[in-house]
mmCIF file of C-alpha atoms in Angstrom:
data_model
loop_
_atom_site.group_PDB
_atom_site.id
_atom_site.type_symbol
_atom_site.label_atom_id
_atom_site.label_comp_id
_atom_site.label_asym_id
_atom_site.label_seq_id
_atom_site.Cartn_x
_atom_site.Cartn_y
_atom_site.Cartn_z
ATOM 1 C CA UNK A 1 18.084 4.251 -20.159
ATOM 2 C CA UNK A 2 14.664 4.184 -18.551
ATOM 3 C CA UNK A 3 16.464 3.310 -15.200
ATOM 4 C CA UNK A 4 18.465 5.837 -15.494
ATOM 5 C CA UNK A 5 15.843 8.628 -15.987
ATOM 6 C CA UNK A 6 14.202 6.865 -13.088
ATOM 7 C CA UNK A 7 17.055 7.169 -10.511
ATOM 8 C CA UNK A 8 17.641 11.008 -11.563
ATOM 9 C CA UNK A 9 13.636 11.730 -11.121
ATOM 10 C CA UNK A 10 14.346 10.138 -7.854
ATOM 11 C CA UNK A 11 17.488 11.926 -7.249
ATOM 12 C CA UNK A 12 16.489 15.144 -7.895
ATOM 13 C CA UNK A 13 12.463 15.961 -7.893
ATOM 14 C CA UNK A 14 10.279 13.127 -6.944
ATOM 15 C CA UNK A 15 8.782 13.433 -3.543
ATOM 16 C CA UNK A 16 5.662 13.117 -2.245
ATOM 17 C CA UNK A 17 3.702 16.232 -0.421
ATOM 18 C CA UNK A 18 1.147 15.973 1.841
ATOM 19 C CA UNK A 19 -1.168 18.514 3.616
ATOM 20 C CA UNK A 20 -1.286 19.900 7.201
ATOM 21 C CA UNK A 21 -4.203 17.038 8.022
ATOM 22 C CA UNK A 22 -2.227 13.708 6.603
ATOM 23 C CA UNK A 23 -3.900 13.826 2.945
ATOM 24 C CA UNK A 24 -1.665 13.670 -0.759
ATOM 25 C CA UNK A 25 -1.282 16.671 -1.801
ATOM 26 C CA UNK A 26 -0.019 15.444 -4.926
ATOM 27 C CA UNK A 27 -1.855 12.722 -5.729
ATOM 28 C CA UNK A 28 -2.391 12.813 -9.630
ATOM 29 C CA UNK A 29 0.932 13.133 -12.124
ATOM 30 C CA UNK A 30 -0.710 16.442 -12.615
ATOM 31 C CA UNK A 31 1.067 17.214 -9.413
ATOM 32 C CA UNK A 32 3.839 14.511 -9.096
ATOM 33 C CA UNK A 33 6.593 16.028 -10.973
ATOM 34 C CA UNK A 34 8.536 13.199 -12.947
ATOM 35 C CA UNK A 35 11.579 13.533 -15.519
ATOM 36 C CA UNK A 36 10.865 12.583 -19.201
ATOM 37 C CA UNK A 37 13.326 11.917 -21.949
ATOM 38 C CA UNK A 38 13.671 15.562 -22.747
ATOM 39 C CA UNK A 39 15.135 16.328 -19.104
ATOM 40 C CA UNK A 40 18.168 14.262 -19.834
ATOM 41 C CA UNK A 41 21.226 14.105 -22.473
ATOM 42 C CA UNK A 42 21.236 11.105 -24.768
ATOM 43 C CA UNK A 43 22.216 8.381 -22.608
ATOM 44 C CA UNK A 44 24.901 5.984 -24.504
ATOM 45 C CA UNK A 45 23.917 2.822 -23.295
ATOM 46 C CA UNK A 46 26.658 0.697 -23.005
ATOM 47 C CA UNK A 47 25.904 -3.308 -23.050
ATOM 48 C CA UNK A 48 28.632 -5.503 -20.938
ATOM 49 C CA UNK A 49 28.164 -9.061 -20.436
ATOM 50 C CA UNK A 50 29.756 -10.855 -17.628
ATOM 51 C CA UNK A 51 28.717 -13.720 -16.332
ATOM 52 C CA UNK A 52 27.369 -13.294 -12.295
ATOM 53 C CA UNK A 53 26.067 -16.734 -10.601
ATOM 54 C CA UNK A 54 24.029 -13.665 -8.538
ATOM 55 C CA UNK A 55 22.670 -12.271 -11.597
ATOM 56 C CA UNK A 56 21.668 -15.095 -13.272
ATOM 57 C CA UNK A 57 18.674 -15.753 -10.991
ATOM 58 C CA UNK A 58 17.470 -12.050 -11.946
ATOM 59 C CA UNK A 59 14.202 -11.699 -14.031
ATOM 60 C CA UNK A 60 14.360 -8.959 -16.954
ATOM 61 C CA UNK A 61 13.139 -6.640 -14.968
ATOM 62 C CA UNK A 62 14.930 -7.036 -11.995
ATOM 63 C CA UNK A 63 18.235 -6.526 -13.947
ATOM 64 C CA UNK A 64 17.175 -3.124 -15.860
ATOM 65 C CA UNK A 65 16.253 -2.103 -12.371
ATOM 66 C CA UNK A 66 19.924 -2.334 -11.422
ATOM 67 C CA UNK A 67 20.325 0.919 -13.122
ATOM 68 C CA UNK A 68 18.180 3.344 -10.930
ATOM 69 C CA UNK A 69 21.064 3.135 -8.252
ATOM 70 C CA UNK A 70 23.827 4.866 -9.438
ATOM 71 C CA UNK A 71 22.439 7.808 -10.723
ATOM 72 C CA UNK A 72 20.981 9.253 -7.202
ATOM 73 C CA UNK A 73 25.152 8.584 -6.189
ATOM 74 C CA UNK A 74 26.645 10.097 -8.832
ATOM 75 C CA UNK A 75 24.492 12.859 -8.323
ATOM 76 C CA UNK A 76 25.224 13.528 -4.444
ATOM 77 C CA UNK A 77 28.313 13.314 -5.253
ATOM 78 C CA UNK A 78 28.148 16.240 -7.770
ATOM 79 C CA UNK A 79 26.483 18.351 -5.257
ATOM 80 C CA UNK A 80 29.277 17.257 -2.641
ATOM 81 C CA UNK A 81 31.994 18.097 -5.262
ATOM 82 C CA UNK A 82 30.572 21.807 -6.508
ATOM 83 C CA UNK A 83 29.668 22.635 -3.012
ATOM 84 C CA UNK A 84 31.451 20.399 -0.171
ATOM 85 C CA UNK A 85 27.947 19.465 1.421
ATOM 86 C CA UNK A 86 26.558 15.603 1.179
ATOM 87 C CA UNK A 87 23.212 15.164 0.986
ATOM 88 C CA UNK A 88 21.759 12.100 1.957
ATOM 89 C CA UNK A 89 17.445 12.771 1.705
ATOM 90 C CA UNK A 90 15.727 12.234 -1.583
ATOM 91 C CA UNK A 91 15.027 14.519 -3.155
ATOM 92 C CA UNK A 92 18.083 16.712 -3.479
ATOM 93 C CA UNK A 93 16.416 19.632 -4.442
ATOM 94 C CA UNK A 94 17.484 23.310 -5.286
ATOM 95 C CA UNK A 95 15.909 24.125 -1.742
ATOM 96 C CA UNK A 96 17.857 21.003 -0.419
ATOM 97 C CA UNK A 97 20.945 22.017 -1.652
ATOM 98 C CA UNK A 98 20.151 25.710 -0.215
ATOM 99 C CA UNK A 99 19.456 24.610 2.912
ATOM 100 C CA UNK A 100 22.133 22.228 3.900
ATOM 101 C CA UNK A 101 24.766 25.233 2.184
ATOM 102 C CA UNK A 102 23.324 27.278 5.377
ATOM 103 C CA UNK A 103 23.706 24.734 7.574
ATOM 104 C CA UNK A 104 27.425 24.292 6.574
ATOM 105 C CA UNK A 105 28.165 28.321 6.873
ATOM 106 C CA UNK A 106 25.734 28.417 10.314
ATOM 107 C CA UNK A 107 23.274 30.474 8.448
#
């Protein structure tokens, strides 16, 4: 589950800014915006063993890592199917969205 939240904050509104002379602009999580459980649904988690010689070299970790992948997918490819336009930068933002929409229509 915590994967997953990861890969949507990624997905969708985790960037960092900087200003006009190379600093952070958003340095502190005051300023980094991050998803928390109340952004998402309840996420069904869904336990299937099957045995993977490449797997079993992974450490805990590594394996619950697997699961900040698919989410930044499945998301582009929401945005691709309710608007025909594939993003491919992180984040896919609102203004992302808008401005690759103009792009498409030559706008």
């Amino acid at each position: 589950q915590g994967g997953v939240l990861q890969g949507a904050g990624w997905a969708l509104n985790e960037e960092y800014s900087y200003t006009d002379d190379g600093k952070m602009a958003n340095s502190s999580l005051l300023d980094y915006r991050m998803p928390t459980t109340t952004d998402l649904p309840m996420i069904d988690t869904v336990i299937i063993e099957v045995p993977s010689p490449t797997l079993a070299t992974l450490s805990e970790s590594e394996e619950s890592a697997i699961a900040i992948v698919p989410p930044l997918a499945a998301i582009a490819n929401s945005i691709h199917d309710a608007t025909g336009v594939q993003l491919t930068k992180l984040p896919m933002s609102p203004s992302s969205i808008v401005k690759a929409l103009g792009e498409k229509n030559g706008v």
